[in-house]
mmCIF file with all atom_site columns, C-alpha atoms in Angstrom:
data_model
loop_
_atom_site.group_PDB
_atom_site.id
_atom_site.type_symbol
_atom_site.label_atom_id
_atom_site.label_alt_id
_atom_site.label_comp_id
_atom_site.label_asym_id
_atom_site.label_entity_id
_atom_site.label_seq_id
_atom_site.pdbx_PDB_ins_code
_atom_site.Cartn_x
_atom_site.Cartn_y
_atom_site.Cartn_z
_atom_site.occupancy
_atom_site.B_iso_or_equiv
_atom_site.pdbx_formal_charge
_atom_site.auth_seq_id
_atom_site.auth_comp_id
_atom_site.auth_asym_id
_atom_site.auth_atom_id
_atom_site.pdbx_PDB_model_num
ATOM 1   C CA . MET A 1 1   ? -47.153 -39.149 59.720  1.00 0.00 ? 1   MET A CA 1
ATOM 2   C CA . GLU A 1 2   ? -44.281 -40.603 61.830  1.00 0.00 ? 2   GLU A CA 1
ATOM 3   C CA . PHE A 1 3   ? -42.810 -36.829 62.105  1.00 0.00 ? 3   PHE A CA 1
ATOM 4   C CA . LEU A 1 4   ? -46.215 -35.521 63.153  1.00 0.00 ? 4   LEU A CA 1
ATOM 5   C CA . THR A 1 5   ? -47.130 -38.284 65.572  1.00 0.00 ? 5   THR A CA 1
ATOM 6   C CA . ALA A 1 6   ? -43.439 -37.599 67.181  1.00 0.00 ? 6   ALA A CA 1
ATOM 7   C CA . LEU A 1 7   ? -44.284 -33.921 67.054  1.00 0.00 ? 7   LEU A CA 1
ATOM 8   C CA . LEU A 1 8   ? -47.675 -34.324 68.754  1.00 0.00 ? 8   LEU A CA 1
ATOM 9   C CA . ALA A 1 9   ? -46.018 -36.796 71.472  1.00 0.00 ? 9   ALA A CA 1
ATOM 10  C CA . ILE A 1 10  ? -43.248 -33.997 72.252  1.00 0.00 ? 10  ILE A CA 1
ATOM 11  C CA . VAL A 1 11  ? -46.171 -31.223 72.665  1.00 0.00 ? 11  VAL A CA 1
ATOM 12  C CA . MET A 1 12  ? -48.290 -33.582 74.856  1.00 0.00 ? 12  MET A CA 1
ATOM 13  C CA . ILE A 1 13  ? -45.115 -34.272 76.957  1.00 0.00 ? 13  ILE A CA 1
ATOM 14  C CA . ASP A 1 14  ? -44.197 -30.812 77.342  1.00 0.00 ? 14  ASP A CA 1
ATOM 15  C CA . LEU A 1 15  ? -47.570 -29.485 78.205  1.00 0.00 ? 15  LEU A CA 1
ATOM 16  C CA . VAL A 1 16  ? -48.166 -32.260 80.861  1.00 0.00 ? 16  VAL A CA 1
ATOM 17  C CA . LEU A 1 17  ? -44.638 -32.335 82.544  1.00 0.00 ? 17  LEU A CA 1
ATOM 18  C CA . ALA A 1 18  ? -43.993 -28.514 82.222  1.00 0.00 ? 18  ALA A CA 1
ATOM 19  C CA . GLY A 1 19  ? -47.286 -27.301 83.950  1.00 0.00 ? 19  GLY A CA 1
ATOM 20  C CA . ASP A 1 20  ? -45.644 -26.857 87.207  1.00 0.00 ? 20  ASP A CA 1
ATOM 21  C CA . ASN A 1 21  ? -42.794 -25.056 85.697  1.00 0.00 ? 21  ASN A CA 1
ATOM 22  C CA . ALA A 1 22  ? -45.158 -22.250 84.691  1.00 0.00 ? 22  ALA A CA 1
ATOM 23  C CA . ILE A 1 23  ? -46.119 -22.277 88.333  1.00 0.00 ? 23  ILE A CA 1
ATOM 24  C CA . VAL A 1 24  ? -42.652 -21.846 89.379  1.00 0.00 ? 24  VAL A CA 1
ATOM 25  C CA . ILE A 1 25  ? -42.309 -18.788 87.004  1.00 0.00 ? 25  ILE A CA 1
ATOM 26  C CA . GLY A 1 26  ? -45.141 -16.993 88.610  1.00 0.00 ? 26  GLY A CA 1
ATOM 27  C CA . LEU A 1 27  ? -43.893 -17.838 92.082  1.00 0.00 ? 27  LEU A CA 1
ATOM 28  C CA . ALA A 1 28  ? -40.467 -16.491 91.424  1.00 0.00 ? 28  ALA A CA 1
ATOM 29  C CA . ALA A 1 29  ? -41.784 -13.416 90.040  1.00 0.00 ? 29  ALA A CA 1
ATOM 30  C CA . ARG A 1 30  ? -44.763 -12.980 92.902  1.00 0.00 ? 30  ARG A CA 1
ATOM 31  C CA . ASN A 1 31  ? -42.850 -10.028 94.936  1.00 0.00 ? 31  ASN A CA 1
ATOM 32  C CA . LEU A 1 32  ? -42.187 -7.743  92.009  1.00 0.00 ? 32  LEU A CA 1
ATOM 33  C CA . PRO A 1 33  ? -44.240 -4.887  91.044  1.00 0.00 ? 33  PRO A CA 1
ATOM 34  C CA . LYS A 1 34  ? -46.582 -5.706  88.064  1.00 0.00 ? 34  LYS A CA 1
ATOM 35  C CA . GLU A 1 35  ? -44.866 -3.639  85.482  1.00 0.00 ? 35  GLU A CA 1
ATOM 36  C CA . LYS A 1 36  ? -41.672 -5.709  86.027  1.00 0.00 ? 36  LYS A CA 1
ATOM 37  C CA . GLN A 1 37  ? -43.313 -9.274  86.233  1.00 0.00 ? 37  GLN A CA 1
ATOM 38  C CA . LYS A 1 38  ? -43.819 -9.314  82.438  1.00 0.00 ? 38  LYS A CA 1
ATOM 39  C CA . THR A 1 39  ? -40.257 -8.634  81.784  1.00 0.00 ? 39  THR A CA 1
ATOM 40  C CA . VAL A 1 40  ? -39.221 -11.164 84.327  1.00 0.00 ? 40  VAL A CA 1
ATOM 41  C CA . ILE A 1 41  ? -41.383 -13.900 82.983  1.00 0.00 ? 41  ILE A CA 1
ATOM 42  C CA . LEU A 1 42  ? -40.391 -13.004 79.278  1.00 0.00 ? 42  LEU A CA 1
ATOM 43  C CA . TRP A 1 43  ? -36.541 -13.244 79.780  1.00 0.00 ? 43  TRP A CA 1
ATOM 44  C CA . GLY A 1 44  ? -36.861 -15.997 82.511  1.00 0.00 ? 44  GLY A CA 1
ATOM 45  C CA . THR A 1 45  ? -38.690 -18.064 80.037  1.00 0.00 ? 45  THR A CA 1
ATOM 46  C CA . VAL A 1 46  ? -36.027 -17.077 77.200  1.00 0.00 ? 46  VAL A CA 1
ATOM 47  C CA . GLY A 1 47  ? -33.446 -18.362 79.676  1.00 0.00 ? 47  GLY A CA 1
ATOM 48  C CA . ALA A 1 48  ? -35.130 -21.532 80.690  1.00 0.00 ? 48  ALA A CA 1
ATOM 49  C CA . VAL A 1 49  ? -35.855 -22.523 77.017  1.00 0.00 ? 49  VAL A CA 1
ATOM 50  C CA . PHE A 1 50  ? -32.346 -21.845 76.016  1.00 0.00 ? 50  PHE A CA 1
ATOM 51  C CA . ILE A 1 51  ? -31.061 -24.170 78.683  1.00 0.00 ? 51  ILE A CA 1
ATOM 52  C CA . ARG A 1 52  ? -33.738 -26.643 78.029  1.00 0.00 ? 52  ARG A CA 1
ATOM 53  C CA . VAL A 1 53  ? -32.874 -26.728 74.250  1.00 0.00 ? 53  VAL A CA 1
ATOM 54  C CA . LEU A 1 54  ? -29.215 -27.238 75.016  1.00 0.00 ? 54  LEU A CA 1
ATOM 55  C CA . ALA A 1 55  ? -29.741 -29.942 77.423  1.00 0.00 ? 55  ALA A CA 1
ATOM 56  C CA . THR A 1 56  ? -32.202 -31.798 75.052  1.00 0.00 ? 56  THR A CA 1
ATOM 57  C CA . ILE A 1 57  ? -29.714 -31.594 72.341  1.00 0.00 ? 57  ILE A CA 1
ATOM 58  C CA . ALA A 1 58  ? -27.142 -32.985 74.524  1.00 0.00 ? 58  ALA A CA 1
ATOM 59  C CA . VAL A 1 59  ? -29.153 -36.002 75.737  1.00 0.00 ? 59  VAL A CA 1
ATOM 60  C CA . VAL A 1 60  ? -30.345 -36.608 72.113  1.00 0.00 ? 60  VAL A CA 1
ATOM 61  C CA . TRP A 1 61  ? -26.652 -36.977 71.236  1.00 0.00 ? 61  TRP A CA 1
ATOM 62  C CA . LEU A 1 62  ? -25.989 -39.179 74.519  1.00 0.00 ? 62  LEU A CA 1
ATOM 63  C CA . LEU A 1 63  ? -28.848 -41.468 73.670  1.00 0.00 ? 63  LEU A CA 1
ATOM 64  C CA . LYS A 1 64  ? -26.823 -42.423 70.623  1.00 0.00 ? 64  LYS A CA 1
ATOM 65  C CA . VAL A 1 65  ? -24.235 -44.123 73.010  1.00 0.00 ? 65  VAL A CA 1
ATOM 66  C CA . PRO A 1 66  ? -24.663 -48.005 73.027  1.00 0.00 ? 66  PRO A CA 1
ATOM 67  C CA . GLY A 1 67  ? -26.859 -48.925 76.268  1.00 0.00 ? 67  GLY A CA 1
ATOM 68  C CA . LEU A 1 68  ? -28.095 -45.539 77.067  1.00 0.00 ? 68  LEU A CA 1
ATOM 69  C CA . LEU A 1 69  ? -31.040 -45.758 75.206  1.00 0.00 ? 69  LEU A CA 1
ATOM 70  C CA . LEU A 1 70  ? -32.099 -48.747 77.166  1.00 0.00 ? 70  LEU A CA 1
ATOM 71  C CA . VAL A 1 71  ? -31.139 -46.985 80.413  1.00 0.00 ? 71  VAL A CA 1
ATOM 72  C CA . GLY A 1 72  ? -33.041 -43.673 79.318  1.00 0.00 ? 72  GLY A CA 1
ATOM 73  C CA . GLY A 1 73  ? -36.186 -46.043 78.618  1.00 0.00 ? 73  GLY A CA 1
ATOM 74  C CA . VAL A 1 74  ? -36.172 -47.608 81.960  1.00 0.00 ? 74  VAL A CA 1
ATOM 75  C CA . LEU A 1 75  ? -35.934 -44.143 83.656  1.00 0.00 ? 75  LEU A CA 1
ATOM 76  C CA . LEU A 1 76  ? -38.717 -42.745 81.635  1.00 0.00 ? 76  LEU A CA 1
ATOM 77  C CA . ILE A 1 77  ? -40.994 -45.730 82.601  1.00 0.00 ? 77  ILE A CA 1
ATOM 78  C CA . TRP A 1 78  ? -40.234 -44.615 86.233  1.00 0.00 ? 78  TRP A CA 1
ATOM 79  C CA . ILE A 1 79  ? -41.008 -40.923 85.433  1.00 0.00 ? 79  ILE A CA 1
ATOM 80  C CA . ALA A 1 80  ? -44.219 -42.038 83.870  1.00 0.00 ? 80  ALA A CA 1
ATOM 81  C CA . TYR A 1 81  ? -45.157 -43.827 87.045  1.00 0.00 ? 81  TYR A CA 1
ATOM 82  C CA . LYS A 1 82  ? -44.305 -41.165 89.248  1.00 0.00 ? 82  LYS A CA 1
ATOM 83  C CA . LEU A 1 83  ? -46.325 -38.566 87.176  1.00 0.00 ? 83  LEU A CA 1
ATOM 84  C CA . LEU A 1 84  ? -49.442 -40.637 88.179  1.00 0.00 ? 84  LEU A CA 1
ATOM 85  C CA . VAL A 1 85  ? -48.874 -40.953 91.612  1.00 0.00 ? 85  VAL A CA 1
ATOM 86  C CA . GLU A 1 86  ? -46.717 -38.115 93.006  1.00 0.00 ? 86  GLU A CA 1
ATOM 87  C CA . GLU A 1 87  ? -48.178 -34.911 94.484  1.00 0.00 ? 87  GLU A CA 1
ATOM 88  C CA . LYS A 1 88  ? -45.943 -32.164 93.449  1.00 0.00 ? 88  LYS A CA 1
ATOM 89  C CA . GLY A 1 89  ? -45.058 -29.243 95.906  1.00 0.00 ? 89  GLY A CA 1
ATOM 90  C CA . HIS A 1 90  ? -43.748 -25.650 94.727  1.00 0.00 ? 90  HIS A CA 1
ATOM 91  C CA . ASP A 1 91  ? -41.250 -24.365 97.343  1.00 0.00 ? 91  ASP A CA 1
ATOM 92  C CA . VAL A 1 92  ? -39.914 -21.632 95.249  1.00 0.00 ? 92  VAL A CA 1
ATOM 93  C CA . LYS A 1 93  ? -38.215 -18.382 96.780  1.00 0.00 ? 93  LYS A CA 1
ATOM 94  C CA . ALA A 1 94  ? -39.682 -15.479 95.288  1.00 0.00 ? 94  ALA A CA 1
ATOM 95  C CA . GLY A 1 95  ? -36.862 -13.094 93.733  1.00 0.00 ? 95  GLY A CA 1
ATOM 96  C CA . GLU A 1 96  ? -36.251 -9.626  95.585  1.00 0.00 ? 96  GLU A CA 1
ATOM 97  C CA . ASN A 1 97  ? -35.324 -7.843  92.048  1.00 0.00 ? 97  ASN A CA 1
ATOM 98  C CA . THR A 1 98  ? -35.721 -8.447  88.424  1.00 0.00 ? 98  THR A CA 1
ATOM 99  C CA . TRP A 1 99  ? -32.365 -10.396 87.789  1.00 0.00 ? 99  TRP A CA 1
ATOM 100 C CA . ALA A 1 100 ? -32.777 -12.524 91.096  1.00 0.00 ? 100 ALA A CA 1
ATOM 101 C CA . ALA A 1 101 ? -36.233 -13.608 89.830  1.00 0.00 ? 101 ALA A CA 1
ATOM 102 C CA . ILE A 1 102 ? -34.867 -14.331 86.241  1.00 0.00 ? 102 ILE A CA 1
ATOM 103 C CA . ARG A 1 103 ? -31.995 -16.310 87.662  1.00 0.00 ? 103 ARG A CA 1
ATOM 104 C CA . THR A 1 104 ? -34.472 -18.160 90.122  1.00 0.00 ? 104 THR A CA 1
ATOM 105 C CA . ILE A 1 105 ? -36.686 -19.123 87.057  1.00 0.00 ? 105 ILE A CA 1
ATOM 106 C CA . ILE A 1 106 ? -33.802 -20.484 85.053  1.00 0.00 ? 106 ILE A CA 1
ATOM 107 C CA . ILE A 1 107 ? -32.225 -22.475 88.029  1.00 0.00 ? 107 ILE A CA 1
ATOM 108 C CA . ALA A 1 108 ? -35.699 -23.698 88.974  1.00 0.00 ? 108 ALA A CA 1
ATOM 109 C CA . ASP A 1 109 ? -36.653 -24.677 85.435  1.00 0.00 ? 109 ASP A CA 1
ATOM 110 C CA . ALA A 1 110 ? -33.468 -26.585 84.956  1.00 0.00 ? 110 ALA A CA 1
ATOM 111 C CA . ALA A 1 111 ? -33.645 -28.630 88.127  1.00 0.00 ? 111 ALA A CA 1
ATOM 112 C CA . MET A 1 112 ? -37.329 -29.534 87.555  1.00 0.00 ? 112 MET A CA 1
ATOM 113 C CA . GLY A 1 113 ? -36.918 -30.025 83.769  1.00 0.00 ? 113 GLY A CA 1
ATOM 114 C CA . LEU A 1 114 ? -34.778 -33.111 83.718  1.00 0.00 ? 114 LEU A CA 1
ATOM 115 C CA . ASP A 1 115 ? -37.682 -35.579 83.424  1.00 0.00 ? 115 ASP A CA 1
ATOM 116 C CA . ASN A 1 116 ? -38.939 -33.379 80.572  1.00 0.00 ? 116 ASN A CA 1
ATOM 117 C CA . VAL A 1 117 ? -35.534 -33.397 78.656  1.00 0.00 ? 117 VAL A CA 1
ATOM 118 C CA . LEU A 1 118 ? -35.160 -37.052 78.718  1.00 0.00 ? 118 LEU A CA 1
ATOM 119 C CA . ALA A 1 119 ? -38.746 -37.668 77.538  1.00 0.00 ? 119 ALA A CA 1
ATOM 120 C CA . VAL A 1 120 ? -38.413 -35.005 74.685  1.00 0.00 ? 120 VAL A CA 1
ATOM 121 C CA . ALA A 1 121 ? -35.146 -36.531 73.676  1.00 0.00 ? 121 ALA A CA 1
ATOM 122 C CA . GLY A 1 122 ? -36.481 -39.790 73.581  1.00 0.00 ? 122 GLY A CA 1
ATOM 123 C CA . ALA A 1 123 ? -39.888 -38.902 71.705  1.00 0.00 ? 123 ALA A CA 1
ATOM 124 C CA . ALA A 1 124 ? -37.682 -36.994 69.018  1.00 0.00 ? 124 ALA A CA 1
ATOM 125 C CA . HIS A 1 125 ? -35.876 -40.066 67.634  1.00 0.00 ? 125 HIS A CA 1
ATOM 126 C CA . GLY A 1 126 ? -32.684 -38.337 67.179  1.00 0.00 ? 126 GLY A CA 1
ATOM 127 C CA . SER A 1 127 ? -34.222 -35.265 65.235  1.00 0.00 ? 127 SER A CA 1
ATOM 128 C CA . ILE A 1 128 ? -32.940 -31.883 66.692  1.00 0.00 ? 128 ILE A CA 1
ATOM 129 C CA . LEU A 1 129 ? -35.805 -30.275 64.628  1.00 0.00 ? 129 LEU A CA 1
ATOM 130 C CA . LEU A 1 130 ? -38.314 -32.040 66.430  1.00 0.00 ? 130 LEU A CA 1
ATOM 131 C CA . VAL A 1 131 ? -36.897 -30.950 69.754  1.00 0.00 ? 131 VAL A CA 1
ATOM 132 C CA . ILE A 1 132 ? -36.918 -27.319 68.805  1.00 0.00 ? 132 ILE A CA 1
ATOM 133 C CA . LEU A 1 133 ? -40.405 -27.241 66.759  1.00 0.00 ? 133 LEU A CA 1
ATOM 134 C CA . GLY A 1 134 ? -42.005 -29.233 70.149  1.00 0.00 ? 134 GLY A CA 1
ATOM 135 C CA . LEU A 1 135 ? -40.476 -26.527 72.527  1.00 0.00 ? 135 LEU A CA 1
ATOM 136 C CA . ALA A 1 136 ? -41.437 -23.692 70.334  1.00 0.00 ? 136 ALA A CA 1
ATOM 137 C CA . ILE A 1 137 ? -44.903 -24.775 70.071  1.00 0.00 ? 137 ILE A CA 1
ATOM 138 C CA . SER A 1 138 ? -45.546 -25.961 73.761  1.00 0.00 ? 138 SER A CA 1
ATOM 139 C CA . VAL A 1 139 ? -43.547 -23.446 75.745  1.00 0.00 ? 139 VAL A CA 1
ATOM 140 C CA . PRO A 1 140 ? -45.636 -20.317 75.096  1.00 0.00 ? 140 PRO A CA 1
ATOM 141 C CA . ILE A 1 141 ? -48.612 -22.329 75.754  1.00 0.00 ? 141 ILE A CA 1
ATOM 142 C CA . VAL A 1 142 ? -47.132 -23.333 79.051  1.00 0.00 ? 142 VAL A CA 1
ATOM 143 C CA . VAL A 1 143 ? -46.070 -20.016 79.948  1.00 0.00 ? 143 VAL A CA 1
ATOM 144 C CA . TRP A 1 144 ? -49.003 -17.889 79.051  1.00 0.00 ? 144 TRP A CA 1
ATOM 145 C CA . GLY A 1 145 ? -51.873 -20.551 79.643  1.00 0.00 ? 145 GLY A CA 1
ATOM 146 C CA . SER A 1 146 ? -50.442 -22.084 82.869  1.00 0.00 ? 146 SER A CA 1
ATOM 147 C CA . THR A 1 147 ? -53.504 -21.338 84.906  1.00 0.00 ? 147 THR A CA 1
ATOM 148 C CA . ILE A 1 148 ? -55.831 -22.920 82.176  1.00 0.00 ? 148 ILE A CA 1
ATOM 149 C CA . ILE A 1 149 ? -53.770 -25.986 82.066  1.00 0.00 ? 149 ILE A CA 1
ATOM 150 C CA . ILE A 1 150 ? -53.497 -26.557 85.788  1.00 0.00 ? 150 ILE A CA 1
ATOM 151 C CA . LYS A 1 151 ? -57.178 -26.243 86.026  1.00 0.00 ? 151 LYS A CA 1
ATOM 152 C CA . TRP A 1 152 ? -57.756 -28.596 83.240  1.00 0.00 ? 152 TRP A CA 1
ATOM 153 C CA . MET A 1 153 ? -55.357 -31.335 84.833  1.00 0.00 ? 153 MET A CA 1
ATOM 154 C CA . GLU A 1 154 ? -57.358 -30.728 88.122  1.00 0.00 ? 154 GLU A CA 1
ATOM 155 C CA . ARG A 1 155 ? -60.691 -31.205 86.372  1.00 0.00 ? 155 ARG A CA 1
ATOM 156 C CA . TYR A 1 156 ? -59.920 -33.941 84.159  1.00 0.00 ? 156 TYR A CA 1
ATOM 157 C CA . PRO A 1 157 ? -57.400 -36.397 85.541  1.00 0.00 ? 157 PRO A CA 1
ATOM 158 C CA . ILE A 1 158 ? -57.465 -38.249 82.312  1.00 0.00 ? 158 ILE A CA 1
ATOM 159 C CA . ILE A 1 159 ? -55.033 -35.757 80.830  1.00 0.00 ? 159 ILE A CA 1
ATOM 160 C CA . ILE A 1 160 ? -52.292 -36.732 83.311  1.00 0.00 ? 160 ILE A CA 1
ATOM 161 C CA . THR A 1 161 ? -53.105 -40.488 82.542  1.00 0.00 ? 161 THR A CA 1
ATOM 162 C CA . ILE A 1 162 ? -52.912 -40.001 78.703  1.00 0.00 ? 162 ILE A CA 1
ATOM 163 C CA . GLY A 1 163 ? -49.721 -38.067 79.386  1.00 0.00 ? 163 GLY A CA 1
ATOM 164 C CA . ALA A 1 164 ? -48.173 -40.717 81.462  1.00 0.00 ? 164 ALA A CA 1
ATOM 165 C CA . GLY A 1 165 ? -49.417 -43.383 78.675  1.00 0.00 ? 165 GLY A CA 1
ATOM 166 C CA . ILE A 1 166 ? -47.369 -41.053 76.042  1.00 0.00 ? 166 ILE A CA 1
ATOM 167 C CA . LEU A 1 167 ? -44.285 -41.249 78.354  1.00 0.00 ? 167 LEU A CA 1
ATOM 168 C CA . ALA A 1 168 ? -44.607 -45.164 78.763  1.00 0.00 ? 168 ALA A CA 1
ATOM 169 C CA . TRP A 1 169 ? -44.903 -45.496 75.019  1.00 0.00 ? 169 TRP A CA 1
ATOM 170 C CA . THR A 1 170 ? -41.871 -43.260 74.402  1.00 0.00 ? 170 THR A CA 1
ATOM 171 C CA . ALA A 1 171 ? -39.878 -45.340 76.948  1.00 0.00 ? 171 ALA A CA 1
ATOM 172 C CA . SER A 1 172 ? -40.981 -48.584 75.168  1.00 0.00 ? 172 SER A CA 1
ATOM 173 C CA . LYS A 1 173 ? -39.934 -47.292 71.743  1.00 0.00 ? 173 LYS A CA 1
ATOM 174 C CA . MET A 1 174 ? -36.561 -46.198 73.455  1.00 0.00 ? 174 MET A CA 1
ATOM 175 C CA . ILE A 1 175 ? -35.928 -49.681 74.668  1.00 0.00 ? 175 ILE A CA 1
ATOM 176 C CA . VAL A 1 176 ? -37.056 -51.637 71.534  1.00 0.00 ? 176 VAL A CA 1
ATOM 177 C CA . GLY A 1 177 ? -35.037 -49.115 69.538  1.00 0.00 ? 177 GLY A CA 1
ATOM 178 C CA . GLU A 1 178 ? -31.772 -49.953 71.700  1.00 0.00 ? 178 GLU A CA 1
ATOM 179 C CA . PRO A 1 179 ? -29.479 -51.605 68.811  1.00 0.00 ? 179 PRO A CA 1
ATOM 180 C CA . PHE A 1 180 ? -28.473 -54.763 70.992  1.00 0.00 ? 180 PHE A CA 1
ATOM 181 C CA . MET A 1 181 ? -32.016 -55.252 71.935  1.00 0.00 ? 181 MET A CA 1
ATOM 182 C CA . LYS A 1 182 ? -33.021 -55.511 68.324  1.00 0.00 ? 182 LYS A CA 1
ATOM 183 C CA . PRO A 1 183 ? -32.409 -59.290 68.198  1.00 0.00 ? 183 PRO A CA 1
ATOM 184 C CA . PHE A 1 184 ? -35.216 -59.784 70.702  1.00 0.00 ? 184 PHE A CA 1
ATOM 185 C CA . PHE A 1 185 ? -37.674 -57.433 68.985  1.00 0.00 ? 185 PHE A CA 1
ATOM 186 C CA . GLY A 1 186 ? -37.251 -58.573 65.244  1.00 0.00 ? 186 GLY A CA 1
ATOM 187 C CA . ASN A 1 187 ? -40.761 -59.483 64.965  1.00 0.00 ? 187 ASN A CA 1
ATOM 188 C CA . ASP A 1 188 ? -43.182 -56.451 64.579  1.00 0.00 ? 188 ASP A CA 1
ATOM 189 C CA . ILE A 1 189 ? -46.023 -58.029 66.446  1.00 0.00 ? 189 ILE A CA 1
ATOM 190 C CA . LEU A 1 190 ? -43.775 -58.911 69.394  1.00 0.00 ? 190 LEU A CA 1
ATOM 191 C CA . LYS A 1 191 ? -42.305 -55.178 69.352  1.00 0.00 ? 191 LYS A CA 1
ATOM 192 C CA . TYR A 1 192 ? -45.897 -53.806 69.468  1.00 0.00 ? 192 TYR A CA 1
ATOM 193 C CA . CYS A 1 193 ? -47.146 -56.205 72.070  1.00 0.00 ? 193 CYS A CA 1
ATOM 194 C CA . PHE A 1 194 ? -44.187 -55.150 74.328  1.00 0.00 ? 194 PHE A CA 1
ATOM 195 C CA . GLU A 1 195 ? -45.083 -51.279 73.792  1.00 0.00 ? 195 GLU A CA 1
ATOM 196 C CA . LEU A 1 196 ? -48.760 -52.018 74.738  1.00 0.00 ? 196 LEU A CA 1
ATOM 197 C CA . LEU A 1 197 ? -47.453 -54.168 77.744  1.00 0.00 ? 197 LEU A CA 1
ATOM 198 C CA . ILE A 1 198 ? -45.311 -51.374 79.029  1.00 0.00 ? 198 ILE A CA 1
ATOM 199 C CA . VAL A 1 199 ? -48.105 -48.700 78.662  1.00 0.00 ? 199 VAL A CA 1
ATOM 200 C CA . ALA A 1 200 ? -50.833 -50.858 80.344  1.00 0.00 ? 200 ALA A CA 1
ATOM 201 C CA . ALA A 1 201 ? -48.405 -51.677 83.172  1.00 0.00 ? 201 ALA A CA 1
ATOM 202 C CA . VAL A 1 202 ? -47.346 -48.383 83.919  1.00 0.00 ? 202 VAL A CA 1
ATOM 203 C CA . VAL A 1 203 ? -50.949 -46.711 83.677  1.00 0.00 ? 203 VAL A CA 1
ATOM 204 C CA . GLY A 1 204 ? -52.517 -49.799 85.475  1.00 0.00 ? 204 GLY A CA 1
ATOM 205 C CA . ALA A 1 205 ? -49.827 -49.591 88.414  1.00 0.00 ? 205 ALA A CA 1
ATOM 206 C CA . GLY A 1 206 ? -50.119 -45.979 88.651  1.00 0.00 ? 206 GLY A CA 1
ATOM 207 C CA . VAL A 1 207 ? -54.070 -45.760 88.890  1.00 0.00 ? 207 VAL A CA 1
ATOM 208 C CA . LEU A 1 208 ? -53.944 -48.605 91.212  1.00 0.00 ? 208 LEU A CA 1
ATOM 209 C CA . LYS A 1 209 ? -51.383 -47.012 93.412  1.00 0.00 ? 209 LYS A CA 1
ATOM 210 C CA . LYS A 1 210 ? -53.219 -43.496 93.366  1.00 0.00 ? 210 LYS A CA 1
ATOM 211 C CA . ARG A 1 211 ? -56.694 -45.266 94.467  1.00 0.00 ? 211 ARG A CA 1
ATOM 212 C CA . LYS A 1 212 ? -54.938 -46.983 97.203  1.00 0.00 ? 212 LYS A CA 1
ATOM 213 C CA . SER A 1 213 ? -53.720 -43.642 98.340  1.00 0.00 ? 213 SER A CA 1
ATOM 214 C CA . ILE A 1 214 ? -57.288 -42.122 98.128  1.00 0.00 ? 214 ILE A CA 1
ATOM 215 C CA . LYS A 1 215 ? -58.565 -44.860 100.065 1.00 0.00 ? 215 LYS A CA 1
ATOM 216 C CA . LYS A 1 216 ? -55.937 -44.463 103.020 1.00 0.00 ? 216 LYS A CA 1
ATOM 217 C CA . GLU A 1 217 ? -56.717 -40.620 103.136 1.00 0.00 ? 217 GLU A CA 1
ATOM 218 C CA . GLU A 1 218 ? -60.428 -41.281 103.477 1.00 0.00 ? 218 GLU A CA 1
ATOM 219 C CA . LEU A 1 219 ? -59.886 -43.785 105.984 1.00 0.00 ? 219 LEU A CA 1
ATOM 220 C CA . ALA A 1 220 ? -57.575 -41.488 107.973 1.00 0.00 ? 220 ALA A CA 1
ATOM 221 C CA . MET A 1 221 ? -60.073 -38.821 107.861 1.00 0.00 ? 221 MET A CA 1
ATOM 222 C CA . GLU A 1 222 ? -63.027 -41.047 109.243 1.00 0.00 ? 222 GLU A CA 1
#
């Protein structure tokens, strides 16, 4: 059950955080003939996934270094908050030929995927199998179903909120899992209360900030 819960969390994290990466793939290939676009998307995705797997495995290993689990957890809390309040842009130059487009996809995905790598590494709890399975399940969905995913997120903002909540929960588990923090969380009830508090604080702060931004925009338009 713990394995399946972690796998579900990884897939959800990938879908919520990697939706924009799918748009990047489309933007990078937009100037090419249609018959070449499929080749670019395929090989660009293969290259991006390869880099993503290597980076995530490296972070899984790094998180075993004392103190980095706590640092990673704090960073992930910030990433969860930003997911709720930031509007993301997509300023990506289209490739002029097949290899240029593939290169653009791989570089753009690596640059945009740092938050994804940290989140997946934290949710995997040191399991390389979970990392590979999670990416294998979610990447094809993201690449081939990007338009549907983005539409769902626009129509049902609750998906973003759920994703941010999962990120915050992953962050809290990283913090309580830090070896030198264990004396503070020896009691299971205290540990679960802390995890719930982090999730509630991140989601609450994010939703509140978003509402304030919307109100400001409405007042500016009047």
